[in-house]
PDB file of C-alpha atoms in Angstrom:
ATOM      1  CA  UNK A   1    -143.366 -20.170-120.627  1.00 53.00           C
ATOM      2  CA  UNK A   2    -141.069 -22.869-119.754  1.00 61.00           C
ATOM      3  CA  UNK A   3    -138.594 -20.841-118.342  1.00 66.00           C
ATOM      4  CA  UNK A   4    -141.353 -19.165-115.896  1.00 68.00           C
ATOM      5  CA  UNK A   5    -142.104 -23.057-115.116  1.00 61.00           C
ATOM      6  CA  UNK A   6    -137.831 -23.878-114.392  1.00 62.00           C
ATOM      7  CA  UNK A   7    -137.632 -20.859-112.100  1.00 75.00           C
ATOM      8  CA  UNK A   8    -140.111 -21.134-109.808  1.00 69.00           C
ATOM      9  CA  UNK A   9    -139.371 -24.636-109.442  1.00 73.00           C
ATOM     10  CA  UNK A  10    -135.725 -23.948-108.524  1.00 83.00           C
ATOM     11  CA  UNK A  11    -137.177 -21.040-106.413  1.00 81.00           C
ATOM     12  CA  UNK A  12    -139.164 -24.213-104.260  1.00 84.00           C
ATOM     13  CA  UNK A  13    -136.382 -27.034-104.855  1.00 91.00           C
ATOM     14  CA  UNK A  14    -136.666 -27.023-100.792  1.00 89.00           C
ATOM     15  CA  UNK A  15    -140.328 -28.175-100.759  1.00 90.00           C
ATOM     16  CA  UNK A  16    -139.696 -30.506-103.716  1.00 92.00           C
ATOM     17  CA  UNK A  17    -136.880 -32.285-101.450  1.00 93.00           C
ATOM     18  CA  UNK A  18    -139.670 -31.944 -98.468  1.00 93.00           C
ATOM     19  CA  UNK A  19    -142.086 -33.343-100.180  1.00 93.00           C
ATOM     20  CA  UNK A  20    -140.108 -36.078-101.587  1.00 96.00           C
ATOM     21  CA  UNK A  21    -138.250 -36.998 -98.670  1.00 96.00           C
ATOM     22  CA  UNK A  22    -140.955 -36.273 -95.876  1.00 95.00           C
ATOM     23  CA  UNK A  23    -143.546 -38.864 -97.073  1.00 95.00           C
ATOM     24  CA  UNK A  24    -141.154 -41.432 -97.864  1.00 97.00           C
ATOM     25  CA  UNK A  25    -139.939 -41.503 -93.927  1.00 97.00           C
ATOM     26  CA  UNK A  26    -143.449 -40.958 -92.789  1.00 97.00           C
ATOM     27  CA  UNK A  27    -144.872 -44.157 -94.039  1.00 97.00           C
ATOM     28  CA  UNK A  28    -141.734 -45.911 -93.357  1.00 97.00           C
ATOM     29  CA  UNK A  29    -141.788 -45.373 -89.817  1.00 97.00           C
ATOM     30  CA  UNK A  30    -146.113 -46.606 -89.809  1.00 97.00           C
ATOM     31  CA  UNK A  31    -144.741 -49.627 -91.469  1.00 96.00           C
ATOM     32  CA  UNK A  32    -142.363 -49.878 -88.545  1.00 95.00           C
ATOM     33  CA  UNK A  33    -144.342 -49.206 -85.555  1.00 95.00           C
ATOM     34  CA  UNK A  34    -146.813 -51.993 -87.382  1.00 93.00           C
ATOM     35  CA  UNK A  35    -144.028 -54.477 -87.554  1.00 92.00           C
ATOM     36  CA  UNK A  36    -142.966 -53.456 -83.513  1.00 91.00           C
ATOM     37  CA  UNK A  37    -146.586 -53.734 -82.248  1.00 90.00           C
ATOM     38  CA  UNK A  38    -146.886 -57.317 -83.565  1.00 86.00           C
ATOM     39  CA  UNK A  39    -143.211 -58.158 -82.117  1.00 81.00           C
ATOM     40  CA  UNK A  40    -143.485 -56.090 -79.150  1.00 73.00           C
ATOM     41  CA  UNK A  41    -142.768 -59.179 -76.713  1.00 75.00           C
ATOM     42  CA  UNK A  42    -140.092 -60.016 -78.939  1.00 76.00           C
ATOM     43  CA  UNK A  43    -137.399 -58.090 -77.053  1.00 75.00           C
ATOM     44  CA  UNK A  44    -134.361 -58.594 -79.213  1.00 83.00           C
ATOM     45  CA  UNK A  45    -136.665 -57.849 -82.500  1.00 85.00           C
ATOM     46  CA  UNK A  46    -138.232 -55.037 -80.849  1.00 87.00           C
ATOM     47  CA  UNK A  47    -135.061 -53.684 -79.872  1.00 90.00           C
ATOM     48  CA  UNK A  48    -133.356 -53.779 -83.188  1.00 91.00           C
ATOM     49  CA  UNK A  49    -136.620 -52.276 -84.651  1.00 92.00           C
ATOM     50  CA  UNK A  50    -136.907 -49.363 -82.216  1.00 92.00           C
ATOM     51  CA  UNK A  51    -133.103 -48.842 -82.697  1.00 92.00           C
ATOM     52  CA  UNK A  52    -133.233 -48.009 -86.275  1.00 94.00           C
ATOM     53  CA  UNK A  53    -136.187 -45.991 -86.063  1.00 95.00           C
ATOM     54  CA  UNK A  54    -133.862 -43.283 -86.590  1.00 94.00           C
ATOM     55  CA  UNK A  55    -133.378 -43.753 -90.117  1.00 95.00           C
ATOM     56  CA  UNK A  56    -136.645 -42.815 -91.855  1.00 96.00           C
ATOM     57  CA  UNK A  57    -136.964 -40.513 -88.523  1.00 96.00           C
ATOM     58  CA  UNK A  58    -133.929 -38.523 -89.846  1.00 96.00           C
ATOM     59  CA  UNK A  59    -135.084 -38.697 -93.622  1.00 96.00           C
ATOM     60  CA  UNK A  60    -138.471 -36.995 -92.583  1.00 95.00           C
ATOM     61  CA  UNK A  61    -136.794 -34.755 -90.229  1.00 94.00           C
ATOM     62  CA  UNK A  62    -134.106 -33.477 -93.279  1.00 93.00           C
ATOM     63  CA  UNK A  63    -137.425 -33.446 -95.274  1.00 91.00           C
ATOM     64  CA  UNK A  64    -138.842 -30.690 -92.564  1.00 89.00           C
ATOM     65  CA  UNK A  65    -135.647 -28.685 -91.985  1.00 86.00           C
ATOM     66  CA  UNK A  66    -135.265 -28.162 -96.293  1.00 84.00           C
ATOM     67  CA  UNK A  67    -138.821 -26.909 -96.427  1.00 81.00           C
ATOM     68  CA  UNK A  68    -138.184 -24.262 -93.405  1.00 76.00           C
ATOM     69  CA  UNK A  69    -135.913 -23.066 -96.098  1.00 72.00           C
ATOM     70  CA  UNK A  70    -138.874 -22.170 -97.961  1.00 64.00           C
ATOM     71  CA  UNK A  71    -139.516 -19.372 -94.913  1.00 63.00           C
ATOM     72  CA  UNK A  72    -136.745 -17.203 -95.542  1.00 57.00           C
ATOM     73  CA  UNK A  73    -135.848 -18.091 -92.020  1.00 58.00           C
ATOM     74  CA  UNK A  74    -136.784 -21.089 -89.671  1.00 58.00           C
ATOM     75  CA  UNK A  75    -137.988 -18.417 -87.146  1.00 60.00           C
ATOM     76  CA  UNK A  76    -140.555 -18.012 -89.465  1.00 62.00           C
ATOM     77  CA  UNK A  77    -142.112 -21.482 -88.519  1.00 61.00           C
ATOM     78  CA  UNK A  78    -143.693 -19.979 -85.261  1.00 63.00           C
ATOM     79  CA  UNK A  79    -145.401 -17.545 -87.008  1.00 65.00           C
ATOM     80  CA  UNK A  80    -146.790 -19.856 -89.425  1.00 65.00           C
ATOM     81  CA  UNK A  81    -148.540 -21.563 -86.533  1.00 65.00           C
ATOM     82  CA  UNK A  82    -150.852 -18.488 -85.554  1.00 69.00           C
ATOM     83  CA  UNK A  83    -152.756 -20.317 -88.867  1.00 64.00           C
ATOM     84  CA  UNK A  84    -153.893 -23.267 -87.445  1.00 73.00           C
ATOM     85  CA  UNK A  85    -157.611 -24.476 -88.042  1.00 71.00           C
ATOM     86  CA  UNK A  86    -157.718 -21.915 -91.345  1.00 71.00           C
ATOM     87  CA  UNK A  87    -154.337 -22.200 -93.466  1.00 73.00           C
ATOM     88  CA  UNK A  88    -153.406 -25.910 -94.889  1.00 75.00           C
ATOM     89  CA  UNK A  89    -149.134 -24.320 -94.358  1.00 76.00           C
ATOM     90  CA  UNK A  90    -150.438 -23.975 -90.340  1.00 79.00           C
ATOM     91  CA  UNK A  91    -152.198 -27.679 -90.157  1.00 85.00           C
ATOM     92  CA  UNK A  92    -149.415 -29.176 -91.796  1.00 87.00           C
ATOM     93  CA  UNK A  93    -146.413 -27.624 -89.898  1.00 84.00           C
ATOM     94  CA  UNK A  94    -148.587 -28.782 -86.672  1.00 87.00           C
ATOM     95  CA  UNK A  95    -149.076 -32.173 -87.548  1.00 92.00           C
ATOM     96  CA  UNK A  96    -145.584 -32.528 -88.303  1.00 91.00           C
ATOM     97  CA  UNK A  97    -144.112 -31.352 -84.912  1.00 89.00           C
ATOM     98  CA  UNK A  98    -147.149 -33.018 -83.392  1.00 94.00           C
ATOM     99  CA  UNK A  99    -145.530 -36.825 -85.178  1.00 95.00           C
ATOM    100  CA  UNK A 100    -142.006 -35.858 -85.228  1.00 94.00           C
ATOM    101  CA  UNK A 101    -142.386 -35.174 -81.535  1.00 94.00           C
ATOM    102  CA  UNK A 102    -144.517 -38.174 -80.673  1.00 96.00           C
ATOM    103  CA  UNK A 103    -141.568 -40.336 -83.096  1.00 95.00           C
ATOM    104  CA  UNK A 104    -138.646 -38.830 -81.321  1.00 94.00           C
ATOM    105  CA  UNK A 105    -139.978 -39.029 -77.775  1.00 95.00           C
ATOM    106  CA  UNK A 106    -140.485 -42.870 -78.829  1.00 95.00           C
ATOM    107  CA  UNK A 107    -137.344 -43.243 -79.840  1.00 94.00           C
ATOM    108  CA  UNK A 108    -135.605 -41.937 -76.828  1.00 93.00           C
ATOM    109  CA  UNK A 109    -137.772 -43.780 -74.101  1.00 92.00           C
ATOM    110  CA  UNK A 110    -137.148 -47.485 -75.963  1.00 89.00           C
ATOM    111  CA  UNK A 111    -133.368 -46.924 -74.448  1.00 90.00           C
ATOM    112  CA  UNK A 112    -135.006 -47.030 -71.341  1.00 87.00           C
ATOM    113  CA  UNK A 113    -133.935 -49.936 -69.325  1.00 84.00           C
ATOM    114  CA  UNK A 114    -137.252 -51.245 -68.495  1.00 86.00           C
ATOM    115  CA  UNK A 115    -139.917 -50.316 -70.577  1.00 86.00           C
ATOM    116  CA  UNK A 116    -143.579 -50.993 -70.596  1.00 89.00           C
ATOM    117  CA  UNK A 117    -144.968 -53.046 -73.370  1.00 87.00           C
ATOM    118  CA  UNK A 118    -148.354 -51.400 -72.683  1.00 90.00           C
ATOM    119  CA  UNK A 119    -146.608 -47.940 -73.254  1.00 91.00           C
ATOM    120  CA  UNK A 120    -144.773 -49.145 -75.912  1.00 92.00           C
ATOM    121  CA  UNK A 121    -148.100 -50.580 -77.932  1.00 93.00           C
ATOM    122  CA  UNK A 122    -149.872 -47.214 -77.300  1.00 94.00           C
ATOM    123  CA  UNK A 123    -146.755 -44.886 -78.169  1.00 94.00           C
ATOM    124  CA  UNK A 124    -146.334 -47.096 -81.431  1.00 95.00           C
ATOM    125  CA  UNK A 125    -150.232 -46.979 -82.285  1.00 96.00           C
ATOM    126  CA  UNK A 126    -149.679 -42.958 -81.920  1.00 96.00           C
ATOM    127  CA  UNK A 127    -146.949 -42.795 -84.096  1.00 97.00           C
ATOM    128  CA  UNK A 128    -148.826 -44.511 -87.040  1.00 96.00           C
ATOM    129  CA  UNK A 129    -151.795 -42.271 -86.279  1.00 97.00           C
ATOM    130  CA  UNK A 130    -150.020 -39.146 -86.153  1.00 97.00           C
ATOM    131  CA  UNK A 131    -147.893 -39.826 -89.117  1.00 97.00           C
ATOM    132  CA  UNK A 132    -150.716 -40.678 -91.592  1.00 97.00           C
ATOM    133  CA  UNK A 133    -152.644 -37.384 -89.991  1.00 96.00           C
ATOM    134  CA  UNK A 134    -149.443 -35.518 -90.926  1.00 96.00           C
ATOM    135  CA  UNK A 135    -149.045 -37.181 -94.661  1.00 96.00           C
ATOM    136  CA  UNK A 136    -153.385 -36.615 -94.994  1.00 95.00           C
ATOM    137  CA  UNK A 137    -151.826 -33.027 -94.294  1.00 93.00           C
ATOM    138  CA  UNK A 138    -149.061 -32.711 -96.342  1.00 93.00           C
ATOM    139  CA  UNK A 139    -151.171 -33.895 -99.489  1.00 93.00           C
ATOM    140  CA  UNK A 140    -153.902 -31.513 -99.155  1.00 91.00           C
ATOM    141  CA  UNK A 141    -151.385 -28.462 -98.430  1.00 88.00           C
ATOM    142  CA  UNK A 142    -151.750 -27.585-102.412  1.00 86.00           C
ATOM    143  CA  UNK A 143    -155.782 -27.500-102.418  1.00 81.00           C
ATOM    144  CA  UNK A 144    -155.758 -23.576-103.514  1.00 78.00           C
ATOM    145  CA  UNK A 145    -158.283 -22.858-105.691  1.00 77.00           C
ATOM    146  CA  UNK A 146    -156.728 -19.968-107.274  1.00 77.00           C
ATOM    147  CA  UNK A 147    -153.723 -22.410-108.679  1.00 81.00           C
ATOM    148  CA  UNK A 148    -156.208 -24.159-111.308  1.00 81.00           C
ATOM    149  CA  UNK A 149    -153.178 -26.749-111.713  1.00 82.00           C
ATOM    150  CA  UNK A 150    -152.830 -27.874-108.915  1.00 84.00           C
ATOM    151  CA  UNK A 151    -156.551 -27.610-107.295  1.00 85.00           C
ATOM    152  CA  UNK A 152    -157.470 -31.467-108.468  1.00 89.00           C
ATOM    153  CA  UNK A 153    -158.312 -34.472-106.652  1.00 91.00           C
ATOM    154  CA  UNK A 154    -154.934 -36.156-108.464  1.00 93.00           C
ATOM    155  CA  UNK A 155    -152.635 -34.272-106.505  1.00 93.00           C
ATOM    156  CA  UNK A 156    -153.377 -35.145-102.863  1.00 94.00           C
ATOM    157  CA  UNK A 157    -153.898 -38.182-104.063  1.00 96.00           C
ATOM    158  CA  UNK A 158    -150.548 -38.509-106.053  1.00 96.00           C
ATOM    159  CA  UNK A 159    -148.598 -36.924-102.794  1.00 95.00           C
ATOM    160  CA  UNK A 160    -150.298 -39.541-100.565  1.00 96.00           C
ATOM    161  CA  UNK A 161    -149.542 -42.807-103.135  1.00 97.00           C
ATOM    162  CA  UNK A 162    -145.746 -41.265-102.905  1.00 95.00           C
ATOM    163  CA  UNK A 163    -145.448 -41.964 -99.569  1.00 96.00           C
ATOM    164  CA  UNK A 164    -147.107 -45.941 -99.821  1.00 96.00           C
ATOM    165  CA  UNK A 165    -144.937 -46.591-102.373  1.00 96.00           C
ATOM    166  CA  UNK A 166    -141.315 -45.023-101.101  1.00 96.00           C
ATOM    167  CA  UNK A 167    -141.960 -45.411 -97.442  1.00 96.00           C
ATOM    168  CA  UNK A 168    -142.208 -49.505 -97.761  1.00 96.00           C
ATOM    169  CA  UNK A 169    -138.603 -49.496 -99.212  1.00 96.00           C
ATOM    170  CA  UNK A 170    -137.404 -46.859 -96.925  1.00 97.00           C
ATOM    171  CA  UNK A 171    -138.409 -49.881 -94.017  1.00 95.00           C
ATOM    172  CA  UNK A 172    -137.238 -52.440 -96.332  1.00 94.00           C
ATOM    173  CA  UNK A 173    -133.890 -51.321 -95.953  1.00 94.00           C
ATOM    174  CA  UNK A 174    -134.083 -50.181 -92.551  1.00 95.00           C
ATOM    175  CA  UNK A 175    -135.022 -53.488 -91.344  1.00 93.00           C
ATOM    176  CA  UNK A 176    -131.966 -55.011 -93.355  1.00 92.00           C
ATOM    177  CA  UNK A 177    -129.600 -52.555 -91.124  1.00 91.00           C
ATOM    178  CA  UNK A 178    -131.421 -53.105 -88.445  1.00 89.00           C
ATOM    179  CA  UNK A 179    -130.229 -56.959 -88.910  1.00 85.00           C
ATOM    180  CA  UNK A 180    -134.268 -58.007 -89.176  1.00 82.00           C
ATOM    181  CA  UNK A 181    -134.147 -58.917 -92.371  1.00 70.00           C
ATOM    182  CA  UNK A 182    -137.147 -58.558 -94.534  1.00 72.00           C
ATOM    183  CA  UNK A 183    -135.916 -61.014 -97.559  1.00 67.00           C
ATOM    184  CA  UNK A 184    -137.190 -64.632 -97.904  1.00 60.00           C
ATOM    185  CA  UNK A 185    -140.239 -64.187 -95.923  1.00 74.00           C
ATOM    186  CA  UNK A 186    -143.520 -62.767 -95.844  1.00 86.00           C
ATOM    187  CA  UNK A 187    -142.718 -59.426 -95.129  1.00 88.00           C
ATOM    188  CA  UNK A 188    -139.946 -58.616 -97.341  1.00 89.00           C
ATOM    189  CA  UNK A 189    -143.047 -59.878-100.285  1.00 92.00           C
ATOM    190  CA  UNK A 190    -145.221 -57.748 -98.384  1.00 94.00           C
ATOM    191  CA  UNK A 191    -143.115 -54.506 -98.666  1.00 94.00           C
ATOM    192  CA  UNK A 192    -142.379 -55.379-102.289  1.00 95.00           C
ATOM    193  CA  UNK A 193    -145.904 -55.545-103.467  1.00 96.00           C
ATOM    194  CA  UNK A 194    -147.223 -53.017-101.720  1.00 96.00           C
ATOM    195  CA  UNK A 195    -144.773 -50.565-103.312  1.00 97.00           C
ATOM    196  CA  UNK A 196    -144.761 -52.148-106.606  1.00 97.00           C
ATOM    197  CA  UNK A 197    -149.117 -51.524-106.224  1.00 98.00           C
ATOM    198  CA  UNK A 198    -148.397 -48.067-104.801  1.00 98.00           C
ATOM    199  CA  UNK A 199    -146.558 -47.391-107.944  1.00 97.00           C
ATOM    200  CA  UNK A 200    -148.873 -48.958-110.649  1.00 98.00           C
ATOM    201  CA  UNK A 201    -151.448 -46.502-108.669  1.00 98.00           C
ATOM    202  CA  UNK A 202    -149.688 -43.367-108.489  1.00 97.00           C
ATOM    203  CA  UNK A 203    -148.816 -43.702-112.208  1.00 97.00           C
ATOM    204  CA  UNK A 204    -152.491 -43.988-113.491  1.00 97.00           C
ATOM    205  CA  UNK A 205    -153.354 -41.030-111.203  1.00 96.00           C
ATOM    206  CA  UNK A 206    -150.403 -39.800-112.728  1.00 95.00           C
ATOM    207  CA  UNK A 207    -151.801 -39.907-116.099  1.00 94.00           C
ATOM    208  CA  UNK A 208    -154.860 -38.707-115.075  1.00 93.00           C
ATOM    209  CA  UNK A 209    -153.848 -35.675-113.873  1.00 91.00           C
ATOM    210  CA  UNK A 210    -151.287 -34.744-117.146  1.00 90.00           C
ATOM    211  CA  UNK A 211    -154.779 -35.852-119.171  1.00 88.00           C
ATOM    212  CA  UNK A 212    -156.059 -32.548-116.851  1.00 85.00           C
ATOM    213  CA  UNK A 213    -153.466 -30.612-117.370  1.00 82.00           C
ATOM    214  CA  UNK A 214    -153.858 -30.732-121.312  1.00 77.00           C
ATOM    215  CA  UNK A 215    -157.011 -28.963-120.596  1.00 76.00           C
ATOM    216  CA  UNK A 216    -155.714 -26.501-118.480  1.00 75.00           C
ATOM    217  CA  UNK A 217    -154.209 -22.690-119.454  1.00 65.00           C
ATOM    218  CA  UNK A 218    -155.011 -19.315-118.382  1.00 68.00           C
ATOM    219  CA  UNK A 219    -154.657 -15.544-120.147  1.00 60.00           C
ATOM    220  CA  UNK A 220    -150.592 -16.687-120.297  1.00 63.00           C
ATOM    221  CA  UNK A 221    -150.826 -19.602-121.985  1.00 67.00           C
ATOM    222  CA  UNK A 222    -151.265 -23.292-122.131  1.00 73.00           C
ATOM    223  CA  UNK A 223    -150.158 -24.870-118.402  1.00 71.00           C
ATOM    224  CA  UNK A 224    -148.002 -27.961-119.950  1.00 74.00           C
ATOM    225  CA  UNK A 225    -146.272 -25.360-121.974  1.00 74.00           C
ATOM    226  CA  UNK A 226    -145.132 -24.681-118.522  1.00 74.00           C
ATOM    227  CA  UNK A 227    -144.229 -27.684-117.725  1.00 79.00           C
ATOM    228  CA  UNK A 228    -142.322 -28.909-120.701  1.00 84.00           C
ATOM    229  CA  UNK A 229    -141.174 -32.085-117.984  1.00 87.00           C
ATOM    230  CA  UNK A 230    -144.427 -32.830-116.563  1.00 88.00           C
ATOM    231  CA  UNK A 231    -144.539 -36.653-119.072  1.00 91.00           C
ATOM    232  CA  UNK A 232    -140.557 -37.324-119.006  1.00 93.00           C
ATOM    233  CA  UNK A 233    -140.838 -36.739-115.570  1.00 95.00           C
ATOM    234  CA  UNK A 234    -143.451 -39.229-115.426  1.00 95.00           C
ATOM    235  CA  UNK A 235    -141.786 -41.474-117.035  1.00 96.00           C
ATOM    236  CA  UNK A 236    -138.642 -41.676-115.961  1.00 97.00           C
ATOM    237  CA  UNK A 237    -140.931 -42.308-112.515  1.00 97.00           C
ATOM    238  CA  UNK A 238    -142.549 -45.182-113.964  1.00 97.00           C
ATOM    239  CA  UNK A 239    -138.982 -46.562-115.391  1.00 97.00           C
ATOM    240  CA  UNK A 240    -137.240 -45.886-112.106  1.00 97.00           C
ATOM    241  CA  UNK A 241    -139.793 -47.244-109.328  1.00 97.00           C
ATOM    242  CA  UNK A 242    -140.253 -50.469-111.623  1.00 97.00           C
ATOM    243  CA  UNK A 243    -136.372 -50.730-111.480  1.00 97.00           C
ATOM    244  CA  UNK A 244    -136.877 -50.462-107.516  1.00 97.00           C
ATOM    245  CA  UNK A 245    -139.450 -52.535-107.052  1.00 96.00           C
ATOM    246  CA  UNK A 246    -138.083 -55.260-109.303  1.00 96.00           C
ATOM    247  CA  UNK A 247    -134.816 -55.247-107.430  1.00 95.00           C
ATOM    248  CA  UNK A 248    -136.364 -55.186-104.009  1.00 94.00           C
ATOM    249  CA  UNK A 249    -139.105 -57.987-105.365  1.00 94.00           C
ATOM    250  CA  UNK A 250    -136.060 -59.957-106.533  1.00 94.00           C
ATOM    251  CA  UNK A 251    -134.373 -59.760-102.882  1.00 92.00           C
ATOM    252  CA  UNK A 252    -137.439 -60.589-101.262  1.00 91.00           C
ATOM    253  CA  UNK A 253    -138.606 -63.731-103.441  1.00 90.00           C
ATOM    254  CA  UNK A 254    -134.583 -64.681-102.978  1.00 86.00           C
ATOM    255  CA  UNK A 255    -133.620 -64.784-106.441  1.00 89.00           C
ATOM    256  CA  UNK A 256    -130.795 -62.436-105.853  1.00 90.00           C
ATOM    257  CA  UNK A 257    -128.496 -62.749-102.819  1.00 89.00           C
ATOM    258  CA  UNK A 258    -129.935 -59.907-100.394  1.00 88.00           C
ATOM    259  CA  UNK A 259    -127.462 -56.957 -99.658  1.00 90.00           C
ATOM    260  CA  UNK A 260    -128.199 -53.497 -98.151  1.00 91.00           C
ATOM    261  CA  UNK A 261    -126.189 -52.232-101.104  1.00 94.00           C
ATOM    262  CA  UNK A 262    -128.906 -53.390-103.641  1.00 94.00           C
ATOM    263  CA  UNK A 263    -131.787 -51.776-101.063  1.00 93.00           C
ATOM    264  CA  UNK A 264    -130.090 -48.631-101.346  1.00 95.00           C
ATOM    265  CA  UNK A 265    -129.927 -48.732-104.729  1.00 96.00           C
ATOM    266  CA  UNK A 266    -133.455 -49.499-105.459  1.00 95.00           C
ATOM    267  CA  UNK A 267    -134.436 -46.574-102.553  1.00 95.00           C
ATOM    268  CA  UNK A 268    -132.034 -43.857-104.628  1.00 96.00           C
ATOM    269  CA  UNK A 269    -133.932 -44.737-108.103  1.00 96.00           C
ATOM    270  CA  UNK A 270    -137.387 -44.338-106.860  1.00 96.00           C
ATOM    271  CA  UNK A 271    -136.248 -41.152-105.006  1.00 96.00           C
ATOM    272  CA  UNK A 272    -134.990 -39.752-108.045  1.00 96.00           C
ATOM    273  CA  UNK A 273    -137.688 -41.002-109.964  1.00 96.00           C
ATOM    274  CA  UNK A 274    -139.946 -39.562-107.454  1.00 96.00           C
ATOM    275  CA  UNK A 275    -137.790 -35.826-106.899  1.00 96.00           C
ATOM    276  CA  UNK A 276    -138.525 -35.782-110.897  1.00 95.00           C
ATOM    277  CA  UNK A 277    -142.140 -35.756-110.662  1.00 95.00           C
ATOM    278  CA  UNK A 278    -142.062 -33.236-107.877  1.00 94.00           C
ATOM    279  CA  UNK A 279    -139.939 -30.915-109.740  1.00 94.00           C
ATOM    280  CA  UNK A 280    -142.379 -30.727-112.521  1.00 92.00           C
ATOM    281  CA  UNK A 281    -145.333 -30.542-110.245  1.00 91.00           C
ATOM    282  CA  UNK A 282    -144.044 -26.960-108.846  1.00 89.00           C
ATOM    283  CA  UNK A 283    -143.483 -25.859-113.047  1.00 86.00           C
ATOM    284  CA  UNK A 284    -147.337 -26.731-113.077  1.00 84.00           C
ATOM    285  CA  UNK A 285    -147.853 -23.699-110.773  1.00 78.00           C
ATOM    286  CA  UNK A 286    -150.163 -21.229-112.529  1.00 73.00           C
ATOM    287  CA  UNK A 287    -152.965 -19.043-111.145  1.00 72.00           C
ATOM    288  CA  UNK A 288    -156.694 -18.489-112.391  1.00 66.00           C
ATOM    289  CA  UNK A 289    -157.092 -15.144-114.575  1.00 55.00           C
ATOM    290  CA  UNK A 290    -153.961 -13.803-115.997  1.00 50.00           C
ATOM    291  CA  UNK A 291    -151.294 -14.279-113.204  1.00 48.00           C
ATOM    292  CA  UNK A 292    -148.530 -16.445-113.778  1.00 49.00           C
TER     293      UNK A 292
END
């Protein structure tokens, strides 16, 4: 049984690295476009800002491109949009272009050498809109109800408290390259709690849903027999994120001296942590009846 779980979790490593990466830059760049509408008459803030918008831009983007993997080809991706309005794959591959396109387009025009701050304060607004729409999509793209494992509230739910807790140190760091840094004030706090609540969330929902999965089995077998990872993987989360946001926390509160060094550091554990708990979600995969 466990060995059915490994390989078709190394058979979807791509959406595991999707759907670890793609949330994470998601809600980093609403965080962003939050921070730039409140300092959008702050030129050289707003500059820097909209600058470095390429960072969690490019971490959702490399997020997209591993789960057209998952298509056999990226050609595929077209065809997968004759499902919108009816298939969860369709909605969520058309929110995605529908941000990523709304993101990028942003992006570009803030080079322009005049730009409106009334364009700027809608385009920013649409960003956050369209990137929650596509991580609302994104979490409900497992709602089957012939995978009894994954058909539970927990896991949209889970997918969606990944994102609030990864994407705030995604723009934690991203604001310390971007030279606006978030430590000894407000918002550096700000970023640091909300993750470290994001995480004390996600890992009761966590729970939850392994307290399901105990429950859970078809004509094959028990489903955490499947996923002999699904609690290590769970906790290792728990160990890593606390490391993260306990290192962030400490830069924020100034306790430590702030470096983009320790950011990264506390954005690789909780992405590991996080890539963990993935992995084991896609060993949970088992069908209703006696399919595997």
């Amino acid at each position: 049984m466990a060995a059915i779980g490994f390989s078709f979790a190394i058979e979807e490593i791509c959406l595991v690295l999707f759907t670890t990466l793609a949330p994470a830059g998601a809600c980093a760049l609403i965080v962003l476009s939050l921070i730039a509408l409140r300092r959008v008459r702050d030129g050289a803030v707003l500059k820097r800002i909209n600058l470095f918008m390429c960072v969690p831009l490019a971490v959702t983007i490399v997020g997209l491109v591993a789960s057209t993997a998952h298509l056999g080809s990226p050609a595929n991706a077209l065809y997968v949009m004759c499902g919108v309005g009816r298939s969860p794959l369709s909605n969520e591959v058309l929110s995605a272009v529908l941000f990523l396109g709304i993101a990028g387009l942003y992006w570009a025009y803030s080079f322009a050498e005049h730009p409106r701050i009334a364009v700027q304060r809608a385009w920013l607004a649409a960003i956050a809109v369209t990137a929650a729409v596509f991580i609302g999509f994104v979490a409900v793209a497992y709602s089957y109800e012939t995978i009894v494992t994954w058909n539970t509230p927990y896991v949209p739910v889970s997918l969606c408290l990944n994102g609030l807790m990864s994407g705030p140190l995604l723009a934690f760091a991203t604001l310390q390259v971007a030279g606006v840094c978030p430590c000894g004030g407000r918002l550096g706090k700000v970023l640091a709690v909300a993750s470290s609540v994001a995480l004390a969330a996600n890992l009761v929902v966590l729970g939850l849903q392994l307290g399901d999965l105990a429950g859970m089995g078809n004509a094959a077998g028990p489903a955490l027999a499947r996923a002999p990872l699904a609690v290590p993987s769970v906790v290792l989360y728990g160990v890593t994120g606390a490391a993260a946001c306990v290192l962030a926390g400490l830069q924020a509160w100034g306790r430590v001296r702030p470096a983009l060094a320790k950011s990264l550091v506390a954005l690789t554990l909780l992405l590991a942590g996080l890539f963990a708990v993935r992995f084991s979600f896609y060993m949970m995969h088992m069908t209703a009846g006696i399919g595997l």
